[in-house]
Amino acid sequence: MTTITDVQAILEARVPELLRGYRIPGAAWGVLHDGRIVDGAAGLLSTTTGVEATPDSLFQIGSITKLWTSTLVLQLADEGSIDLDVPVRTYLPEFRIGDEEAAEVVTTRQLLNHTAGFEGDIFTDTGVGDDCLAKYVATLHDVPQLFAPGEQFSYNNAGYCVLGRLVEVVRGIPYDDCLRRHLIGPLGLTHTATGPYEAILHRVAVGHLEPEPGAGPRPAPVWALARSNAPAGAMLAMRPRDLLGFARMHLEDGRATDGTRVLASGTPARMRRREVALPDLGLMGTSWGLGFERFDTPGGALVGHDGNTIGQAAFLRLAVEDGLAVALMTNGGDAMSLYRDVFRLVLGELGRVALPDLPRPPENPQPVDARRFVGTYTSQVADLTVSQDEDGRIWIEQTPKGDIAELVGQASRKELVQYRGDSLIPLEPEHGIHAPHAFVGDDGAGRARFLHVGRAVRRADATAPPA
C-alpha cells in the first residue's frame, strides 16, 4: 500500500522535472492524509532575483480565498448573526446594483453559490485603505442584472466582495482583521499574509507572464490585483501547509488541530453540499455549494477551488471520504498541466476518487448549424463574437475591454467545433486545455441568450429582457 511518505518521495523526484517541461518558474505543494501533512517546493520564486522556492514560501491563492470568505460568512450564520436566506440588504442597506428589484431580494446564499445574477467581473480599484471594500460596493450601483436572482449559476467575483463587506459590517472590523482574528489565528497559521506588507516578511513568489507565445515566463509588472477585490481573491498569500491547515479544519467538521471550534458541527458538510448545477463546461465543477466547487464523479465527489492572479495559479482539492486534501501553488507557465499530473498521482495513490478527464474535441466533429449561437455576447471585461463562415466553420473572437485589456493583451480568434448538446469546444488547445463554451437560454428569437464560460455572458442584441 502506498503511504503519504511514498507520495512525498515521488513528488520530490518528479516535480522539478515537470517544472522544466511546463516552463513553470517555481511551485510548492502539500498533501494532507489522515491528519498528516507532507510538503515540498522546487524552482524559483522569481527569475529575476533567482531566489529558490521552499516549502515555507508564500504564493497567492487567488480565488481559493472565496472559501475563506464563505467560511467567515458561515461563522456569522453559526452565531445567529445573519440568516443566509433573507435579503442581503438586511445587513447592507447600502447595497445597490443596476436592477433595484433584484437588489431588494438578493440573498447571502445566492451570493455564496453564485446565483445572484448580476455581472460579476468588476475589478474597480478603490485604493488601499481599510475603507476600500465600502467604496467598492458603492461602485456597483449601475452593474447590470443578467438574470433573475436564483435562476442559474454565473461565477461572480463582485458578489464575494459584497460578502466581504457584509462580514466587515457585522463584525465591525476590516476584512483583513476578520481573517486574522477568526481564521488565521484560531487555525494557528504562521505563514499566511493578507497583503504585501505581511507577505514581505517571508519568501514570496512573484507571478510570471509570457508576453508572447514562445517568449517564456517573465516576472509580472505588479504583484497583486486591487485590494478592493481581496475577499474574491486579490491578496491572500500563504504556503501550502497553511492552506492545508484550513482544509483540515473543513475535513474535521470545523475544528482546528488544537480542538478550537472554528465552525459549528455540520456546517462544513453544509458548505460542501450541492446547491446549484452548472452547464456542461468540462473544466469547472459540475455543481457548486456554499463557496465550494464540486466535481461529481462516478467514484464520488471532489470539492475545492482554483485560484488565478497575475501570473500565479493555485489549486485545492478535498476528497472528504478519504481524509485527503492536496494543494498546489505556482507562479507561471503551464500550471494546469502540472496540476493534472500532481493531483492525478496523489489521488490515484492515496484516494478512491479519480481526477475527472479533461474535455477534448471529438476526432471527427459533426457539422453544426450555428444560427442559435451566432452573435456578440458582451460583459464588462470582454466582447465575445461567434460567427460561422461559408464553409460552415464556427469562430469565436474575444476582444478584451477595460483594465483587463492591459493585462491579457489583444483580441484572440479560435475555431469552435461540436462538443455535446448546446456546447462547442475549441479545436486547438489554449495553455494545454480545451475549454467548452455552453450556449444556454433563449432570447425570444430562437437564439441562445447566454454564452456560458463559467460566467453567463449575455447576448448583446437579445430581444427578451432578463426574467
Short mmCIF file of C-alpha atoms in Angstrom, two decimals:
data_model
loop_
_atom_site.label_atom_id
_atom_site.label_comp_id
_atom_site.label_asym_id
_atom_site.label_seq_id
_atom_site.Cartn_x
_atom_site.Cartn_y
_atom_site.Cartn_z
CA MET A 1 0.00 0.00 0.00
CA THR A 2 1.30 3.45 -0.94
CA THR A 3 1.88 5.76 2.03
CA ILE A 4 1.99 9.55 2.21
CA THR A 5 5.76 9.24 2.69
CA ASP A 6 5.97 7.34 -0.61
CA VAL A 7 3.97 10.09 -2.32
CA GLN A 8 6.28 12.73 -0.87
CA ALA A 9 9.31 10.96 -2.31
CA ILE A 10 7.69 10.61 -5.72
CA LEU A 11 6.74 14.29 -5.86
CA GLU A 12 10.17 15.46 -4.69
CA ALA A 13 11.70 13.49 -7.54
CA ARG A 14 9.22 14.38 -10.27
CA VAL A 15 8.14 17.99 -9.69
CA PRO A 16 11.47 19.63 -10.67
CA GLU A 17 11.41 17.79 -13.98
CA LEU A 18 7.76 18.70 -14.56
CA LEU A 19 8.51 22.37 -13.90
CA ARG A 20 11.13 22.37 -16.63
CA GLY A 21 8.79 20.65 -19.08
CA TYR A 22 5.91 23.04 -18.40
CA ARG A 23 8.14 26.15 -18.20
CA ILE A 24 7.00 26.96 -14.68
CA PRO A 25 9.47 29.10 -12.71
CA GLY A 26 8.54 27.72 -9.30
CA ALA A 27 5.94 25.73 -7.38
CA ALA A 28 5.10 24.49 -3.90
CA TRP A 29 2.81 21.62 -2.96
CA GLY A 30 1.35 19.90 0.05
CA VAL A 31 -0.61 16.73 0.79
CA LEU A 32 -2.80 16.05 3.84
CA HIS A 33 -3.87 12.47 4.52
CA ASP A 34 -5.40 11.14 7.72
CA GLY A 35 -4.19 14.16 9.68
CA ARG A 36 -0.59 14.15 8.47
CA ILE A 37 0.89 16.77 6.12
CA VAL A 38 3.90 16.49 3.81
CA ASP A 39 5.06 19.32 1.56
CA GLY A 40 7.77 20.39 -0.86
CA ALA A 41 8.86 23.00 -3.39
CA ALA A 42 11.07 23.44 -6.42
CA GLY A 43 12.20 26.12 -8.84
CA LEU A 44 12.48 29.86 -8.40
CA LEU A 45 10.25 32.46 -6.78
CA SER A 46 11.44 35.00 -9.34
CA THR A 47 13.53 34.52 -12.44
CA THR A 48 14.94 38.00 -11.87
CA THR A 49 16.22 37.52 -8.34
CA GLY A 50 16.94 33.79 -8.56
CA VAL A 51 15.55 33.17 -5.06
CA GLU A 52 14.65 29.50 -4.70
CA ALA A 53 11.21 28.27 -3.71
CA THR A 54 10.96 26.44 -0.37
CA PRO A 55 8.02 24.69 1.33
CA ASP A 56 7.62 27.80 3.52
CA SER A 57 7.45 30.20 0.56
CA LEU A 58 4.24 32.21 0.12
CA PHE A 59 2.23 32.09 -3.10
CA GLN A 60 -1.02 33.88 -3.80
CA ILE A 61 -4.03 31.56 -3.63
CA GLY A 62 -6.31 33.74 -5.77
CA SER A 63 -9.95 32.70 -5.77
CA ILE A 64 -9.36 29.92 -3.25
CA THR A 65 -9.79 32.95 -0.96
CA LYS A 66 -13.52 32.63 -1.66
CA LEU A 67 -13.54 29.55 0.59
CA TRP A 68 -12.10 31.69 3.38
CA THR A 69 -14.70 34.41 2.77
CA SER A 70 -17.54 31.89 2.72
CA THR A 71 -16.20 30.38 5.96
CA LEU A 72 -16.26 33.82 7.60
CA VAL A 73 -19.87 34.23 6.44
CA LEU A 74 -20.90 30.79 7.74
CA GLN A 75 -19.33 31.63 11.10
CA LEU A 76 -21.78 34.53 11.32
CA ALA A 77 -24.64 32.21 10.43
CA ASP A 78 -23.49 29.71 13.07
CA GLU A 79 -23.59 32.51 15.65
CA GLY A 80 -27.08 33.58 14.61
CA SER A 81 -25.77 37.00 13.49
CA ILE A 82 -27.12 36.56 9.95
CA ASP A 83 -29.69 34.49 8.08
CA LEU A 84 -28.48 33.24 4.69
CA ASP A 85 -31.96 33.38 3.18
CA VAL A 86 -33.07 36.93 3.85
CA PRO A 87 -32.12 39.81 1.52
CA VAL A 88 -28.51 40.90 1.95
CA ARG A 89 -29.85 44.43 2.37
CA THR A 90 -30.99 43.33 5.83
CA TYR A 91 -27.35 43.77 6.82
CA LEU A 92 -26.09 46.01 3.99
CA PRO A 93 -28.86 48.56 3.37
CA GLU A 94 -26.49 50.49 1.10
CA PHE A 95 -26.25 47.55 -1.37
CA ARG A 96 -27.22 48.79 -4.84
CA ILE A 97 -26.95 47.27 -8.33
CA GLY A 98 -28.40 48.33 -11.66
CA ASP A 99 -31.70 46.48 -11.12
CA GLU A 100 -33.39 47.81 -7.98
CA GLU A 101 -35.92 44.96 -7.82
CA ALA A 102 -33.11 42.42 -7.87
CA ALA A 103 -31.12 44.34 -5.26
CA GLU A 104 -34.09 44.14 -2.91
CA VAL A 105 -34.22 40.33 -2.98
CA VAL A 106 -30.66 39.04 -3.49
CA THR A 107 -29.76 36.86 -0.51
CA THR A 108 -26.49 35.94 1.13
CA ARG A 109 -26.98 32.33 -0.01
CA GLN A 110 -27.25 33.46 -3.64
CA LEU A 111 -24.01 35.40 -3.29
CA LEU A 112 -22.32 32.33 -1.79
CA ASN A 113 -23.45 29.93 -4.54
CA HIS A 114 -23.01 32.39 -7.44
CA THR A 115 -26.69 32.68 -8.38
CA ALA A 116 -27.22 36.37 -7.55
CA GLY A 117 -27.43 37.15 -11.28
CA PHE A 118 -25.60 40.47 -11.61
CA GLU A 119 -22.44 40.85 -13.64
CA GLY A 120 -19.52 39.75 -11.53
CA ASP A 121 -16.20 40.54 -13.18
CA ILE A 122 -15.85 44.03 -11.71
CA PHE A 123 -12.30 44.87 -10.66
CA THR A 124 -12.56 48.56 -9.73
CA ASP A 125 -9.58 49.74 -7.70
CA THR A 126 -10.81 51.86 -4.79
CA GLY A 127 -7.50 52.32 -3.04
CA VAL A 128 -5.54 50.51 -0.36
CA GLY A 129 -7.24 51.89 2.76
CA ASP A 130 -9.43 49.90 5.13
CA ASP A 131 -12.44 51.62 3.52
CA CYS A 132 -11.71 50.14 0.07
CA LEU A 133 -14.46 47.48 0.31
CA ALA A 134 -17.09 50.02 1.36
CA LYS A 135 -16.07 52.20 -1.57
CA TYR A 136 -16.08 49.21 -3.92
CA VAL A 137 -19.61 48.15 -3.00
CA ALA A 138 -20.74 51.74 -3.62
CA THR A 139 -19.49 51.48 -7.23
CA LEU A 140 -21.85 48.58 -8.04
CA HIS A 141 -24.94 50.79 -8.30
CA ASP A 142 -25.09 50.54 -12.10
CA VAL A 143 -23.83 46.95 -12.60
CA PRO A 144 -26.28 45.18 -14.95
CA GLN A 145 -28.51 42.32 -13.83
CA LEU A 146 -28.07 39.39 -16.25
CA PHE A 147 -30.89 37.19 -14.97
CA ALA A 148 -33.29 36.92 -12.04
CA PRO A 149 -31.66 36.08 -8.69
CA GLY A 150 -31.55 32.32 -8.16
CA GLU A 151 -32.21 31.45 -11.82
CA GLN A 152 -28.82 29.92 -12.67
CA PHE A 153 -25.11 29.81 -11.84
CA SER A 154 -22.74 32.53 -13.01
CA TYR A 155 -19.37 32.90 -11.30
CA ASN A 156 -19.36 36.25 -9.51
CA ASN A 157 -16.24 37.92 -8.14
CA ALA A 158 -18.12 41.09 -7.21
CA GLY A 159 -20.60 39.05 -5.18
CA TYR A 160 -17.78 37.83 -2.96
CA CYS A 161 -16.59 41.39 -2.42
CA VAL A 162 -20.12 42.15 -1.22
CA LEU A 163 -19.83 39.18 1.15
CA GLY A 164 -16.53 40.53 2.43
CA ARG A 165 -18.19 43.86 3.14
CA LEU A 166 -21.04 42.03 4.88
CA VAL A 167 -18.51 40.38 7.20
CA GLU A 168 -16.87 43.75 7.89
CA VAL A 169 -20.17 45.41 8.79
CA VAL A 170 -21.44 42.65 11.06
CA ARG A 171 -18.06 42.22 12.80
CA GLY A 172 -17.32 45.95 12.94
CA ILE A 173 -13.71 45.48 11.80
CA PRO A 174 -11.94 45.42 8.39
CA TYR A 175 -12.00 42.24 6.31
CA ASP A 176 -8.28 41.53 6.81
CA ASP A 177 -8.72 41.73 10.58
CA CYS A 178 -11.64 39.29 10.31
CA LEU A 179 -9.35 36.84 8.53
CA ARG A 180 -6.68 37.19 11.19
CA ARG A 181 -8.96 37.04 14.23
CA HIS A 182 -11.44 34.41 13.10
CA LEU A 183 -9.42 32.10 10.82
CA ILE A 184 -5.65 32.66 10.68
CA GLY A 185 -5.26 32.97 14.46
CA PRO A 186 -7.65 30.19 15.56
CA LEU A 187 -6.13 27.82 12.98
CA GLY A 188 -2.60 28.55 14.24
CA LEU A 189 -1.31 29.55 10.81
CA THR A 190 2.13 31.15 10.74
CA HIS A 191 2.87 31.67 7.04
CA THR A 192 -0.26 33.43 5.79
CA ALA A 193 -0.38 37.06 4.63
CA THR A 194 -3.43 39.22 3.95
CA GLY A 195 -1.43 41.69 1.86
CA PRO A 196 2.03 42.74 0.67
CA TYR A 197 3.08 44.32 3.98
CA GLU A 198 2.79 40.94 5.70
CA ALA A 199 3.98 38.92 2.73
CA ILE A 200 7.28 40.78 2.50
CA LEU A 201 8.29 39.28 5.87
CA HIS A 202 8.52 35.87 4.14
CA ARG A 203 9.97 34.35 0.97
CA VAL A 204 7.34 35.36 -1.56
CA ALA A 205 6.62 34.21 -5.10
CA VAL A 206 6.29 36.71 -7.94
CA GLY A 207 3.87 35.93 -10.76
CA HIS A 208 5.25 35.39 -14.27
CA LEU A 209 3.57 36.13 -17.59
CA GLU A 210 4.51 35.22 -21.14
CA PRO A 211 4.48 38.44 -23.21
CA GLU A 212 4.12 36.48 -26.45
CA PRO A 213 3.96 32.78 -27.40
CA GLY A 214 7.34 31.11 -27.05
CA ALA A 215 8.92 34.02 -25.17
CA GLY A 216 8.99 32.17 -21.87
CA PRO A 217 7.70 33.38 -18.49
CA ARG A 218 8.85 36.77 -17.24
CA PRO A 219 8.10 38.47 -13.91
CA ALA A 220 4.77 40.31 -13.92
CA PRO A 221 4.92 44.12 -13.61
CA VAL A 222 2.80 44.14 -10.42
CA TRP A 223 2.47 41.68 -7.53
CA ALA A 224 -1.26 41.75 -6.82
CA LEU A 225 -4.67 42.85 -8.01
CA ALA A 226 -6.64 45.63 -6.28
CA ARG A 227 -7.18 45.32 -2.52
CA SER A 228 -10.86 46.10 -3.09
CA ASN A 229 -11.17 42.59 -4.54
CA ALA A 230 -9.45 40.89 -1.59
CA PRO A 231 -12.49 38.80 -0.49
CA ALA A 232 -12.72 37.40 -4.03
CA GLY A 233 -9.01 36.53 -4.25
CA ALA A 234 -6.81 39.56 -4.94
CA MET A 235 -4.42 39.43 -1.99
CA LEU A 236 -4.31 36.37 0.28
CA ALA A 237 -0.99 34.50 0.14
CA MET A 238 0.35 31.53 2.09
CA ARG A 239 2.41 28.37 1.98
CA PRO A 240 0.71 25.06 1.07
CA ARG A 241 0.95 23.77 4.66
CA ASP A 242 -1.15 26.70 5.88
CA LEU A 243 -3.74 26.19 3.15
CA LEU A 244 -3.96 22.54 4.20
CA GLY A 245 -4.40 23.66 7.80
CA PHE A 246 -7.54 25.45 6.62
CA ALA A 247 -8.61 22.39 4.61
CA ARG A 248 -8.07 20.10 7.61
CA MET A 249 -10.49 22.19 9.67
CA HIS A 250 -13.12 21.56 6.99
CA LEU A 251 -12.31 17.84 6.90
CA GLU A 252 -12.54 17.60 10.69
CA ASP A 253 -16.04 19.09 11.00
CA GLY A 254 -14.97 22.61 11.85
CA ARG A 255 -12.28 22.00 14.49
CA ALA A 256 -8.71 23.31 14.42
CA THR A 257 -5.86 20.95 15.28
CA ASP A 258 -5.87 22.12 18.93
CA GLY A 259 -9.61 21.45 19.23
CA THR A 260 -10.72 25.06 18.75
CA ARG A 261 -14.20 25.15 17.24
CA VAL A 262 -13.96 27.34 14.09
CA LEU A 263 -17.28 26.28 12.51
CA ALA A 264 -20.26 24.63 14.15
CA SER A 265 -20.54 20.87 13.78
CA GLY A 266 -22.25 20.07 10.48
CA THR A 267 -21.51 23.44 8.87
CA PRO A 268 -18.52 22.23 6.78
CA ALA A 269 -20.70 19.46 5.31
CA ARG A 270 -23.42 22.01 4.59
CA MET A 271 -20.92 24.20 2.75
CA ARG A 272 -19.83 21.27 0.57
CA ARG A 273 -23.38 20.15 -0.25
CA ARG A 274 -24.67 20.61 -3.81
CA GLU A 275 -26.60 23.88 -4.16
CA VAL A 276 -26.70 24.58 -7.89
CA ALA A 277 -25.80 22.68 -11.07
CA LEU A 278 -23.51 24.09 -13.77
CA PRO A 279 -23.78 23.85 -17.55
CA ASP A 280 -21.57 21.26 -19.25
CA LEU A 281 -18.31 23.21 -19.03
CA GLY A 282 -15.84 20.37 -18.58
CA LEU A 283 -13.13 22.33 -16.78
CA MET A 284 -15.14 23.80 -13.92
CA GLY A 285 -17.06 21.72 -11.43
CA THR A 286 -20.35 20.04 -12.17
CA SER A 287 -22.06 21.80 -9.26
CA TRP A 288 -21.43 24.36 -6.53
CA GLY A 289 -22.01 24.54 -2.80
CA LEU A 290 -21.70 27.44 -0.38
CA GLY A 291 -18.30 28.52 -1.63
CA PHE A 292 -17.06 25.07 -2.62
CA GLU A 293 -16.71 23.98 -6.23
CA ARG A 294 -17.87 20.36 -6.62
CA PHE A 295 -16.66 17.74 -9.08
CA ASP A 296 -19.29 14.99 -9.07
CA THR A 297 -17.56 11.88 -10.44
CA PRO A 298 -18.60 8.21 -10.72
CA GLY A 299 -16.28 7.45 -7.80
CA GLY A 300 -17.60 10.22 -5.56
CA ALA A 301 -17.26 13.96 -5.13
CA LEU A 302 -14.12 16.06 -5.09
CA VAL A 303 -14.53 19.56 -3.67
CA GLY A 304 -12.28 22.57 -3.60
CA HIS A 305 -11.44 25.66 -5.61
CA ASP A 306 -8.86 27.06 -8.02
CA GLY A 307 -7.27 30.47 -7.97
CA ASN A 308 -5.58 32.69 -10.55
CA THR A 309 -4.00 36.10 -10.06
CA ILE A 310 -1.39 37.98 -12.06
CA GLY A 311 0.87 35.16 -13.22
CA GLN A 312 0.10 32.85 -10.28
CA ALA A 313 -2.20 29.83 -10.11
CA ALA A 314 -3.25 27.68 -7.15
CA PHE A 315 -5.33 24.52 -6.77
CA LEU A 316 -7.02 22.85 -3.79
CA ARG A 317 -8.97 19.59 -3.75
CA LEU A 318 -10.53 17.66 -0.86
CA ALA A 319 -11.58 14.01 -1.06
CA VAL A 320 -13.59 14.02 2.15
CA GLU A 321 -14.28 10.31 2.47
CA ASP A 322 -10.56 9.58 2.16
CA GLY A 323 -9.45 12.24 4.65
CA LEU A 324 -7.33 13.63 1.82
CA ALA A 325 -6.51 17.15 0.63
CA VAL A 326 -4.00 18.33 -1.97
CA ALA A 327 -2.67 21.86 -2.54
CA LEU A 328 -0.51 23.19 -5.35
CA MET A 329 0.77 26.73 -5.93
CA THR A 330 2.62 28.00 -8.99
CA ASN A 331 4.00 31.28 -10.35
CA GLY A 332 3.68 30.99 -14.14
CA GLY A 333 3.90 28.66 -17.11
CA ASP A 334 1.56 25.75 -17.85
CA ALA A 335 0.12 25.43 -14.36
CA MET A 336 -2.91 23.41 -15.49
CA SER A 337 -0.76 20.58 -16.83
CA LEU A 338 1.28 20.46 -13.64
CA TYR A 339 -1.93 20.38 -11.61
CA ARG A 340 -3.21 17.45 -13.67
CA ASP A 341 -0.03 15.45 -13.21
CA VAL A 342 0.38 16.11 -9.48
CA PHE A 343 -3.25 15.64 -8.49
CA ARG A 344 -3.75 12.57 -10.66
CA LEU A 345 -0.75 10.97 -8.97
CA VAL A 346 -1.78 11.86 -5.40
CA LEU A 347 -5.46 10.99 -5.79
CA GLY A 348 -4.56 7.77 -7.57
CA GLU A 349 -2.16 6.64 -4.85
CA LEU A 350 -3.99 7.78 -1.71
CA GLY A 351 -7.65 8.22 -2.67
CA ARG A 352 -10.58 6.49 -4.31
CA VAL A 353 -11.87 9.42 -6.39
CA ALA A 354 -10.13 9.92 -9.72
CA LEU A 355 -9.45 13.32 -11.22
CA PRO A 356 -12.04 13.91 -13.97
CA ASP A 357 -10.76 13.73 -17.54
CA LEU A 358 -10.21 16.97 -19.40
CA PRO A 359 -12.67 17.76 -22.20
CA ARG A 360 -11.39 17.22 -25.71
CA PRO A 361 -12.88 17.89 -29.14
CA PRO A 362 -14.20 14.81 -30.97
CA GLU A 363 -11.90 13.23 -33.54
CA ASN A 364 -14.49 13.76 -36.26
CA PRO A 365 -16.65 16.75 -35.28
CA GLN A 366 -20.12 16.75 -36.79
CA PRO A 367 -21.35 19.76 -38.80
CA VAL A 368 -23.27 22.27 -36.69
CA ASP A 369 -25.94 24.75 -37.69
CA ALA A 370 -24.72 27.65 -35.58
CA ARG A 371 -27.61 30.05 -36.14
CA ARG A 372 -28.67 29.64 -32.49
CA PHE A 373 -25.14 30.54 -31.37
CA VAL A 374 -24.03 33.29 -33.78
CA GLY A 375 -23.86 36.81 -32.40
CA THR A 376 -21.98 39.01 -29.95
CA TYR A 377 -22.06 38.40 -26.22
CA THR A 378 -20.81 41.22 -24.04
CA SER A 379 -19.57 41.78 -20.50
CA GLN A 380 -17.61 44.42 -18.63
CA VAL A 381 -14.30 42.72 -19.44
CA ALA A 382 -14.71 41.42 -23.00
CA ASP A 383 -16.86 41.06 -26.10
CA LEU A 384 -17.24 37.52 -27.50
CA THR A 385 -18.35 37.33 -31.12
CA VAL A 386 -19.41 33.99 -32.60
CA SER A 387 -19.63 33.62 -36.39
CA GLN A 388 -19.96 30.87 -38.99
CA ASP A 389 -18.20 31.15 -42.35
CA GLU A 390 -19.29 29.93 -45.78
CA ASP A 391 -17.57 26.59 -45.21
CA GLY A 392 -19.61 26.01 -42.04
CA ARG A 393 -16.66 26.57 -39.69
CA ILE A 394 -17.51 28.33 -36.42
CA TRP A 395 -15.26 31.01 -34.96
CA ILE A 396 -15.17 32.97 -31.73
CA GLU A 397 -13.30 36.23 -31.35
CA GLN A 398 -12.60 37.60 -27.89
CA THR A 399 -11.90 41.32 -27.52
CA PRO A 400 -10.77 42.35 -24.02
CA LYS A 401 -12.09 45.62 -22.61
CA GLY A 402 -11.25 48.00 -19.79
CA ASP A 403 -8.40 47.49 -17.34
CA ILE A 404 -8.23 43.75 -18.08
CA ALA A 405 -7.21 44.51 -21.67
CA GLU A 406 -3.87 45.85 -20.42
CA LEU A 407 -3.10 42.54 -18.71
CA VAL A 408 -4.37 39.95 -21.20
CA GLY A 409 -3.43 41.72 -24.41
CA GLN A 410 -5.15 41.96 -27.78
CA ALA A 411 -8.09 40.15 -29.34
CA SER A 412 -7.87 36.41 -29.99
CA ARG A 413 -9.68 34.23 -32.52
CA LYS A 414 -10.21 30.47 -32.39
CA GLU A 415 -12.27 27.82 -34.11
CA LEU A 416 -15.06 26.02 -32.25
CA VAL A 417 -16.46 22.60 -33.10
CA GLN A 418 -19.32 20.41 -31.87
CA TYR A 419 -18.89 19.09 -28.30
CA ARG A 420 -22.06 17.95 -26.54
CA GLY A 421 -25.62 19.27 -26.81
CA ASP A 422 -25.52 23.06 -26.94
CA SER A 423 -21.82 23.20 -26.10
CA LEU A 424 -18.98 23.90 -28.52
CA ILE A 425 -15.28 23.38 -27.85
CA PRO A 426 -12.11 24.97 -29.27
CA LEU A 427 -10.41 22.83 -31.88
CA GLU A 428 -6.97 23.91 -30.68
CA PRO A 429 -5.94 23.98 -27.01
CA GLU A 430 -5.01 27.12 -25.12
CA HIS A 431 -2.38 26.56 -22.42
CA GLY A 432 -2.90 22.86 -22.99
CA ILE A 433 -6.66 22.82 -22.42
CA HIS A 434 -9.85 22.90 -24.48
CA ALA A 435 -12.46 24.96 -22.60
CA PRO A 436 -16.08 24.19 -23.64
CA HIS A 437 -18.46 27.05 -24.40
CA ALA A 438 -22.09 26.39 -23.42
CA PHE A 439 -24.98 28.25 -25.05
CA VAL A 440 -27.97 28.49 -22.72
CA GLY A 441 -31.42 30.03 -22.59
CA ASP A 442 -33.46 31.64 -25.33
CA ASP A 443 -33.50 35.31 -26.28
CA GLY A 444 -37.07 35.18 -27.60
CA ALA A 445 -35.98 34.75 -31.21
CA GLY A 446 -34.68 31.19 -31.07
CA ARG A 447 -31.12 32.22 -30.27
CA ALA A 448 -29.06 31.47 -27.17
CA ARG A 449 -29.49 34.17 -24.56
CA PHE A 450 -26.13 33.49 -22.90
CA LEU A 451 -22.72 32.21 -23.81
CA HIS A 452 -21.66 30.43 -20.63
CA VAL A 453 -17.94 30.06 -19.89
CA GLY A 454 -18.33 29.80 -16.13
CA ARG A 455 -19.77 33.28 -16.32
CA ALA A 456 -23.06 33.82 -18.14
CA VAL A 457 -22.20 36.37 -20.85
CA ARG A 458 -25.39 37.94 -22.21
CA ARG A 459 -26.15 38.36 -25.89
CA ALA A 460 -25.68 41.99 -26.81
CA ASP A 461 -28.78 42.21 -29.04
CA ALA A 462 -31.11 39.93 -27.06
CA THR A 463 -34.77 40.58 -27.85
CA ALA A 464 -36.04 39.35 -24.49
CA PRO A 465 -35.14 41.21 -21.25
CA PRO A 466 -33.93 39.29 -18.20
CA ALA A 467 -36.74 37.42 -16.45
#
